[in-house]
């Protein structure tokens, strides 16, 4: 090992690089760092598993309208362990969105987005958009009824925008309707463009974090603490203390992913049929708030809301919350605003989930209409007509 190191060092003069790496490994993390600060590491693990399972799926998947569905069937029922790889990829996509949102909440509440870490936050917002882009493009690939019609509905919304709308839709789906060309485009974006973007942005995100260190709870108008000050304030070394904590979370999350894939394997519906619209088509849960909003407001307003939200997130550290305070209790207005917006988005998601379904609560069955409004279903035995409303 020593000889190998000398061989490289003689040629590349690696001593300064080695010193920088070692310094970095031992750099302490602030004293308030706890388990909530391990979600970023869990995301790195999940995204790596996602890349690996994605590459394995690519070996058998065929991105054409004629073959896509059959190739997924073959992955599920013929390819050895194909069902497990596909199920892990499927569950991984959900866990990544959940963890990315939790990670963003943790950074928000600890004020980790504030000066001088605005860029880390903005790169994070871009990462979130890329993750949602993966979900959007991946949804179509199985080419079953839900995938096909879900994408038809989702791509119809932007078409309502004046002037640019129809052009955007045509560019997205490669024609006037969701067809072979759409599958080809979504596939290229899903397996090439987005992974390229993800890896570059993740590299930049992690580089910034290692370079600047995790934020302390000091006000932003005070100087950043030096490693010696962090140690005095109870900070632990990044290696091995925080790395061990990160590894434990990664281990648990990996266990959750494998358990979900084993216990609840991904399923596949019936092949896409452009002539037969199934009832109750809905997007993935993380797009439900946007989908539900379109039912209450004019399309032009609804379609512009998600990009506006991204803009607000980008502007958060630059314009919206520039006070020097990090503690959530000392920036009550921004925290209240964040909670209200999150609650509204959550409520829209729940209404979207319930809409056009029936559920029984305390012995009474309700039908939730398109807008999510509940109507009591009157029992036939009570003398009313089943499906009737009061
Ligand atoms: C691909 C997804 C992501 C990965 C792999 C990732 C990874 C990480 C890691 C490992 C850390 C350090 C430890 C921790 O706080 O957990 C971190 C910190 C940070 N992340 Fe992310 N992150 C991702 C997405 C995001 C998103 C969506 C945002 C915000 C919109 C964000 C904003 C930040 C910021 C500002 C910090 C520094 C916080 C501080 O110093 O207190 N990240 N990220």
Coordinates of C-alpha atoms and ligand atoms in Angstrom, one line a residue:
X1 CA 0.0 0.0 0.0
X2 CA 2.8 2.4 1.0
X3 CA 4.7 1.6 -2.2
X4 CA 1.5 2.2 -4.3
X5 CA 1.0 5.6 -2.5
X6 CA 4.7 6.5 -3.2
X7 CA 4.3 5.6 -6.9
X8 CA 1.4 8.0 -7.3
X9 CA 2.9 10.7 -5.0
X10 CA 6.2 10.8 -7.0
X11 CA 4.2 11.5 -10.2
X12 CA 1.3 13.6 -9.0
X13 CA 2.7 15.2 -5.8
X14 CA -0.4 14.3 -3.8
X15 CA 0.8 15.2 -0.3
X16 CA -1.1 18.6 -0.1
X17 CA -4.3 16.8 -1.4
X18 CA -3.9 14.2 1.3
X19 CA -3.4 16.8 4.0
X20 CA -6.5 18.7 2.9
X21 CA -8.6 15.5 2.9
X22 CA -7.4 14.5 6.4
X23 CA -8.0 18.0 7.8
X24 CA -11.4 17.9 6.3
X25 CA -12.2 14.5 7.8
X26 CA -11.3 15.7 11.3
X27 CA -13.0 19.1 11.0
X28 CA -15.6 19.1 13.8
X29 CA -19.3 19.5 13.2
X30 CA -21.2 22.0 15.4
X31 CA -22.4 20.8 18.8
X32 CA -26.1 21.0 17.9
X33 CA -25.7 18.5 15.1
X34 CA -28.0 15.5 15.7
X35 CA -29.8 12.7 13.9
X36 CA -31.8 15.2 11.8
X37 CA -28.6 16.1 10.1
X38 CA -28.2 12.6 8.7
X39 CA -31.0 12.9 6.1
X40 CA -28.6 14.3 3.5
X41 CA -26.5 11.1 3.8
X42 CA -29.5 8.9 3.5
X43 CA -30.4 10.7 0.3
X44 CA -26.9 10.0 -1.1
X45 CA -27.4 6.3 -0.3
X46 CA -30.9 6.2 -1.9
X47 CA -29.8 8.1 -5.0
X48 CA -26.9 5.7 -5.4
X49 CA -29.2 2.6 -5.1
X50 CA -31.6 4.4 -7.5
X51 CA -28.8 4.8 -10.1
X52 CA -27.7 1.2 -9.7
X53 CA -31.2 -0.3 -9.9
X54 CA -32.0 2.1 -12.8
X55 CA -29.0 0.8 -14.8
X56 CA -30.0 -2.8 -14.2
X57 CA -33.6 -2.1 -15.4
X58 CA -32.1 -0.4 -18.5
X59 CA -30.6 -3.8 -19.5
X60 CA -34.1 -5.3 -20.1
X61 CA -36.4 -2.3 -20.6
X62 CA -37.3 -1.4 -24.2
X63 CA -38.4 2.3 -24.7
X64 CA -40.9 1.9 -27.5
X65 CA -44.7 1.9 -27.4
X66 CA -44.9 -1.6 -28.8
X67 CA -42.4 -3.2 -26.4
X68 CA -42.3 -1.1 -23.2
X69 CA -45.2 -2.8 -21.4
X70 CA -44.1 -6.3 -22.4
X71 CA -40.5 -5.6 -21.3
X72 CA -41.7 -4.5 -17.8
X73 CA -43.8 -7.7 -17.7
X74 CA -40.8 -9.8 -18.5
X75 CA -38.7 -7.9 -15.8
X76 CA -41.5 -8.7 -13.3
X77 CA -42.1 -12.4 -14.2
X78 CA -39.1 -13.7 -16.1
X79 CA -35.8 -11.9 -15.3
X80 CA -34.2 -13.4 -12.2
X81 CA -34.9 -11.0 -9.3
X82 CA -36.2 -8.4 -11.8
X83 CA -39.3 -7.9 -9.7
X84 CA -37.1 -7.0 -6.7
X85 CA -34.9 -4.5 -8.6
X86 CA -38.0 -2.8 -10.1
X87 CA -39.7 -2.7 -6.8
X88 CA -36.7 -1.2 -5.1
X89 CA -36.4 1.4 -7.8
X90 CA -40.1 2.2 -7.4
X91 CA -40.1 2.5 -3.6
X92 CA -36.8 4.3 -3.8
X93 CA -38.4 7.1 -5.9
X94 CA -41.0 7.7 -3.1
X95 CA -38.5 7.5 -0.2
X96 CA -36.2 10.0 -2.0
X97 CA -39.0 12.6 -2.3
X98 CA -40.0 12.1 1.3
X99 CA -36.4 12.4 2.6
X100 CA -35.6 15.4 0.3
X101 CA -38.6 17.3 1.7
X102 CA -37.7 16.3 5.3
X103 CA -34.1 17.4 4.7
X104 CA -35.3 20.8 3.3
X105 CA -37.5 21.3 6.4
X106 CA -34.6 20.5 8.7
X107 CA -32.4 23.0 6.8
X108 CA -35.2 25.6 6.9
X109 CA -35.9 25.3 10.6
X110 CA -32.2 25.4 11.6
X111 CA -31.6 28.4 9.4
X112 CA -28.9 26.4 7.5
X113 CA -29.8 28.2 4.2
X114 CA -28.7 31.6 5.5
X115 CA -25.5 33.6 4.6
X116 CA -23.0 32.3 3.6
X117 CA -24.8 29.1 2.5
X118 CA -27.3 30.6 0.0
X119 CA -25.7 28.8 -2.9
X120 CA -26.0 25.4 -1.2
X121 CA -29.7 26.1 -0.7
X122 CA -30.3 27.1 -4.3
X123 CA -28.4 24.0 -5.6
X124 CA -30.6 22.1 -3.2
X125 CA -33.8 23.6 -4.7
X126 CA -32.5 22.6 -8.1
X127 CA -31.9 19.0 -6.8
X128 CA -35.5 18.9 -5.6
X129 CA -36.7 19.9 -9.1
X130 CA -34.5 17.2 -10.7
X131 CA -35.9 14.6 -8.3
X132 CA -39.5 15.6 -9.2
X133 CA -38.4 15.5 -12.9
X134 CA -37.3 11.9 -12.4
X135 CA -40.7 11.1 -10.9
X136 CA -42.6 12.8 -13.8
X137 CA -40.6 11.1 -16.6
X138 CA -40.4 7.7 -14.9
X139 CA -44.1 7.5 -14.4
X140 CA -44.7 7.1 -18.2
X141 CA -42.1 4.4 -18.8
X142 CA -44.1 1.2 -17.8
X143 CA -46.6 2.3 -20.6
X144 CA -49.6 0.9 -18.8
X145 CA -53.0 2.6 -18.7
X146 CA -52.3 4.7 -15.5
X147 CA -48.9 5.8 -16.8
X148 CA -50.3 6.7 -20.3
X149 CA -53.4 8.6 -19.1
X150 CA -51.6 10.2 -16.1
X151 CA -49.1 11.7 -18.6
X152 CA -51.9 12.8 -21.0
X153 CA -53.6 14.7 -18.1
X154 CA -50.3 16.1 -16.7
X155 CA -49.1 17.4 -20.1
X156 CA -52.5 19.0 -20.9
X157 CA -52.2 21.5 -18.1
X158 CA -49.3 23.5 -19.5
X159 CA -51.0 23.6 -22.9
X160 CA -53.6 26.0 -21.4
X161 CA -50.9 28.8 -21.0
X162 CA -51.3 31.5 -23.6
X163 CA -48.9 31.5 -26.6
X164 CA -46.1 29.4 -25.1
X165 CA -48.4 26.7 -23.7
X166 CA -49.2 24.6 -26.9
X167 CA -45.6 24.9 -28.1
X168 CA -44.3 23.7 -24.7
X169 CA -46.6 20.8 -24.7
X170 CA -45.6 19.8 -28.3
X171 CA -41.9 20.1 -27.4
X172 CA -42.5 17.9 -24.2
X173 CA -44.5 15.1 -25.9
X174 CA -43.0 15.3 -29.4
X175 CA -46.3 15.9 -31.3
X176 CA -50.0 16.4 -30.7
X177 CA -50.6 13.5 -28.5
X178 CA -48.8 11.2 -26.0
X179 CA -47.3 8.5 -28.2
X180 CA -44.1 6.6 -29.1
X181 CA -42.2 10.0 -29.5
X182 CA -43.2 11.0 -26.0
X183 CA -41.9 7.7 -24.5
X184 CA -38.6 8.2 -26.4
X185 CA -38.2 11.8 -25.1
X186 CA -39.1 10.9 -21.5
X187 CA -36.7 8.0 -21.6
X188 CA -33.8 10.1 -22.7
X189 CA -34.5 12.7 -20.1
X190 CA -35.0 10.0 -17.4
X191 CA -31.9 7.9 -18.1
X192 CA -29.4 10.5 -19.4
X193 CA -30.2 14.2 -18.9
X194 CA -31.5 14.1 -15.4
X195 CA -28.8 11.7 -14.0
X196 CA -26.2 14.0 -15.6
X197 CA -27.8 17.0 -13.9
X198 CA -28.3 15.1 -10.6
X199 CA -24.6 14.0 -10.4
X200 CA -23.3 17.4 -11.2
X201 CA -25.6 19.2 -8.8
X202 CA -25.0 16.7 -6.0
X203 CA -21.2 17.0 -6.5
X204 CA -21.5 20.8 -6.2
X205 CA -23.9 20.6 -3.2
X206 CA -21.5 18.2 -1.3
X207 CA -18.4 20.2 -2.2
X208 CA -20.0 23.4 -0.8
X209 CA -21.0 21.6 2.4
X210 CA -17.6 20.2 3.0
X211 CA -15.9 23.5 2.1
X212 CA -18.1 25.6 4.3
X213 CA -19.0 23.0 7.0
X214 CA -22.4 22.6 8.6
X215 CA -23.8 25.9 9.8
X216 CA -23.6 26.7 13.5
X217 CA -26.5 28.3 15.4
X218 CA -24.7 31.7 15.6
X219 CA -26.2 34.8 14.0
X220 CA -25.1 35.4 10.5
X221 CA -23.5 38.8 11.3
X222 CA -21.1 37.0 13.7
X223 CA -18.0 35.4 12.1
X224 CA -18.2 31.7 11.3
X225 CA -16.7 29.6 14.1
X226 CA -13.2 28.2 13.6
X227 CA -12.6 24.4 14.1
X228 CA -11.0 25.2 17.5
X229 CA -14.1 27.2 18.6
X230 CA -16.4 24.5 17.4
X231 CA -14.5 22.0 19.5
X232 CA -14.7 24.2 22.6
X233 CA -18.5 24.6 21.9
X234 CA -19.0 20.8 22.1
X235 CA -18.5 19.9 18.4
X236 CA -17.5 16.4 17.5
X237 CA -15.1 15.3 14.7
X238 CA -16.8 14.6 11.4
X239 CA -14.9 11.3 11.3
X240 CA -15.6 9.0 13.0
X241 CA -18.4 10.5 15.1
X242 CA -20.7 12.0 12.5
X243 CA -19.8 9.5 9.9
X244 CA -21.0 6.7 12.2
X245 CA -24.3 8.5 12.8
X246 CA -24.7 8.9 9.0
X247 CA -23.9 5.3 8.5
X248 CA -26.5 4.1 11.0
X249 CA -29.2 6.1 9.3
X250 CA -28.2 4.8 5.9
X251 CA -28.3 1.3 7.2
X252 CA -31.9 1.7 8.6
X253 CA -33.1 3.5 5.4
X254 CA -31.6 0.7 3.3
X255 CA -33.5 -1.8 5.5
X256 CA -36.7 0.1 5.0
X257 CA -36.3 0.2 1.3
X258 CA -35.6 -3.6 0.9
X259 CA -38.4 -4.4 3.3
X260 CA -40.9 -2.3 1.3
X261 CA -39.7 -3.9 -2.0
X262 CA -40.0 -7.4 -0.6
X263 CA -43.4 -6.9 1.2
X264 CA -45.1 -4.7 -1.3
X265 CA -43.7 -5.4 -4.8
X266 CA -44.4 -2.9 -7.6
X267 CA -47.4 -3.9 -9.8
X268 CA -48.2 -3.3 -13.4
X269 CA -51.7 -2.6 -14.8
X270 CA -53.1 -3.2 -18.2
X271 CA -51.3 -2.1 -21.4
X272 CA -51.7 1.6 -22.5
X273 CA -54.8 2.0 -24.7
X274 CA -55.1 5.5 -26.2
X275 CA -58.7 4.9 -27.2
X276 CA -60.0 3.9 -23.8
X277 CA -59.8 6.5 -20.9
X278 CA -59.9 4.8 -17.5
X279 CA -61.8 6.4 -14.6
X280 CA -60.1 8.1 -11.6
X281 CA -56.6 8.8 -13.2
X282 CA -54.4 10.6 -10.7
X283 CA -50.7 11.6 -10.6
X284 CA -48.1 10.4 -8.1
X285 CA -48.9 11.7 -4.5
X286 CA -46.2 14.4 -4.7
X287 CA -48.0 16.0 -7.7
X288 CA -51.4 15.7 -6.1
X289 CA -51.4 19.3 -4.6
X290 CA -50.7 20.8 -8.1
X291 CA -53.3 18.6 -9.7
X292 CA -56.0 19.4 -7.1
X293 CA -55.3 23.2 -7.3
X294 CA -56.2 23.2 -11.0
X295 CA -59.7 22.2 -10.0
X296 CA -60.3 25.4 -7.9
X297 CA -58.5 28.1 -9.8
X298 CA -58.3 29.1 -13.5
X299 CA -55.7 26.9 -15.3
X300 CA -53.4 29.9 -16.1
X301 CA -53.1 30.5 -12.3
X302 CA -52.8 26.8 -11.3
X303 CA -50.1 26.0 -13.9
X304 CA -48.0 29.0 -12.8
X305 CA -48.2 28.1 -9.1
X306 CA -45.5 25.3 -9.0
X307 CA -42.8 27.4 -10.8
X308 CA -43.8 30.4 -8.6
X309 CA -43.2 28.2 -5.5
X310 CA -39.7 27.2 -6.8
X311 CA -39.0 30.9 -7.3
X312 CA -40.0 31.7 -3.8
X313 CA -37.7 28.9 -2.5
X314 CA -34.8 30.3 -4.5
X315 CA -35.5 33.8 -3.2
X316 CA -35.8 32.6 0.4
X317 CA -32.2 33.2 1.4
X318 CA -31.7 36.1 -0.9
X319 CA -34.7 38.3 -0.3
X320 CA -37.3 36.7 2.0
X321 CA -35.4 35.7 5.1
X322 CA -32.3 37.7 5.3
X323 CA -32.4 38.5 9.0
X324 CA -29.2 37.4 10.9
X325 CA -31.2 35.1 13.2
X326 CA -31.1 31.4 12.7
X327 CA -33.2 30.1 15.6
X328 CA -36.8 29.5 14.3
X329 CA -38.2 31.1 17.4
X330 CA -36.5 34.4 16.5
X331 CA -37.9 34.6 12.9
X332 CA -41.6 33.9 13.7
X333 CA -43.1 35.5 10.6
X334 CA -41.1 33.5 8.1
X335 CA -41.7 30.3 10.1
X336 CA -45.4 31.0 10.2
X337 CA -45.5 31.7 6.5
X338 CA -43.6 28.4 5.8
X339 CA -46.0 26.4 8.0
X340 CA -49.1 28.0 6.5
X341 CA -47.9 27.3 2.9
X342 CA -46.9 23.7 3.8
X343 CA -50.3 23.1 5.5
X344 CA -52.2 24.4 2.4
X345 CA -50.0 22.2 0.1
X346 CA -50.6 19.2 2.4
X347 CA -54.4 19.9 2.5
X348 CA -54.5 20.1 -1.3
X349 CA -52.7 16.8 -1.5
X350 CA -55.2 15.1 0.9
X351 CA -58.1 16.5 -1.0
X352 CA -56.5 15.3 -4.3
X353 CA -56.1 11.9 -2.8
X354 CA -59.7 11.7 -1.5
X355 CA -61.3 13.2 -4.6
X356 CA -63.5 10.8 -6.6
X357 CA -63.3 8.1 -4.0
X358 CA -65.6 6.8 -1.3
X359 CA -64.5 6.1 2.4
X360 CA -66.3 5.1 5.5
X361 CA -65.8 7.1 8.7
X362 CA -67.5 5.9 12.0
X363 CA -69.9 3.7 10.1
X364 CA -71.0 6.4 7.6
X365 CA -69.9 6.2 3.9
X366 CA -68.9 9.4 2.1
X367 CA -68.3 10.0 -1.5
X368 CA -65.7 12.7 -2.2
X369 CA -66.5 14.6 -5.4
X370 CA -64.0 16.0 -7.9
X371 CA -63.2 18.9 -5.6
X372 CA -62.8 16.7 -2.6
X373 CA -66.1 17.8 -1.0
X374 CA -67.7 14.8 1.0
X375 CA -71.3 13.8 0.4
X376 CA -72.9 11.2 2.6
X377 CA -73.9 8.1 0.7
X378 CA -77.5 7.2 1.7
X379 CA -77.9 3.4 2.3
X380 CA -80.5 1.6 0.2
X381 CA -81.9 0.1 3.4
X382 CA -82.5 3.6 4.7
X383 CA -84.9 4.1 1.8
X384 CA -82.6 6.3 -0.3
X385 CA -80.8 5.4 -3.5
X386 CA -77.3 4.1 -3.1
X387 CA -74.9 6.8 -4.2
X388 CA -77.5 9.5 -3.3
X389 CA -76.5 12.6 -1.4
X390 CA -78.0 14.5 1.4
Ligands
LIG1 C1 -30.3 15.1 -3.9 C2 -30.7 15.6 -2.8 C3 -29.8 16.1 -1.7 C4 -28.6 15.5 -1.1 C5 -27.9 14.2 -1.5 C6 -28.2 16.4 -0.1 C7 -27.1 16.2 0.8 C8 -26.8 17.0 1.8 C9 -25.9 16.6 2.9 C10 -25.1 15.3 3.0 C11 -25.9 17.7 3.8 C12 -25.1 17.8 5.1 C13 -25.8 17.1 6.2 C14 -27.2 17.4 6.4 O1 -27.6 18.5 6.7 O2 -28.1 16.4 6.2 C15 -26.7 18.8 3.2 C16 -26.8 20.0 3.8 C17 -27.5 21.0 3.2 N1 -28.5 20.9 2.2 FE1 -28.8 19.2 1.1 N2 -29.1 17.5 0.0 C18 -30.0 17.3 -1.0 C19 -31.1 18.1 -1.2 C20 -31.3 19.4 -0.7 C21 -32.4 20.3 -0.8 C22 -33.7 19.9 -1.6 C23 -32.2 21.4 -0.2 C24 -33.0 22.7 0.0 C25 -33.9 23.1 -0.9 C26 -30.9 21.3 0.4 C27 -30.2 22.3 1.1 C28 -29.1 22.1 1.9 C29 -28.4 23.1 2.7 C30 -28.7 24.6 2.7 C31 -27.4 22.5 3.5 C32 -26.4 23.1 4.5 C33 -27.1 23.1 5.8 C34 -26.3 23.6 7.0 O3 -25.1 23.9 6.8 O4 -26.9 23.7 8.0 N3 -30.4 20.1 0.1 N4 -27.3 18.3 2.1

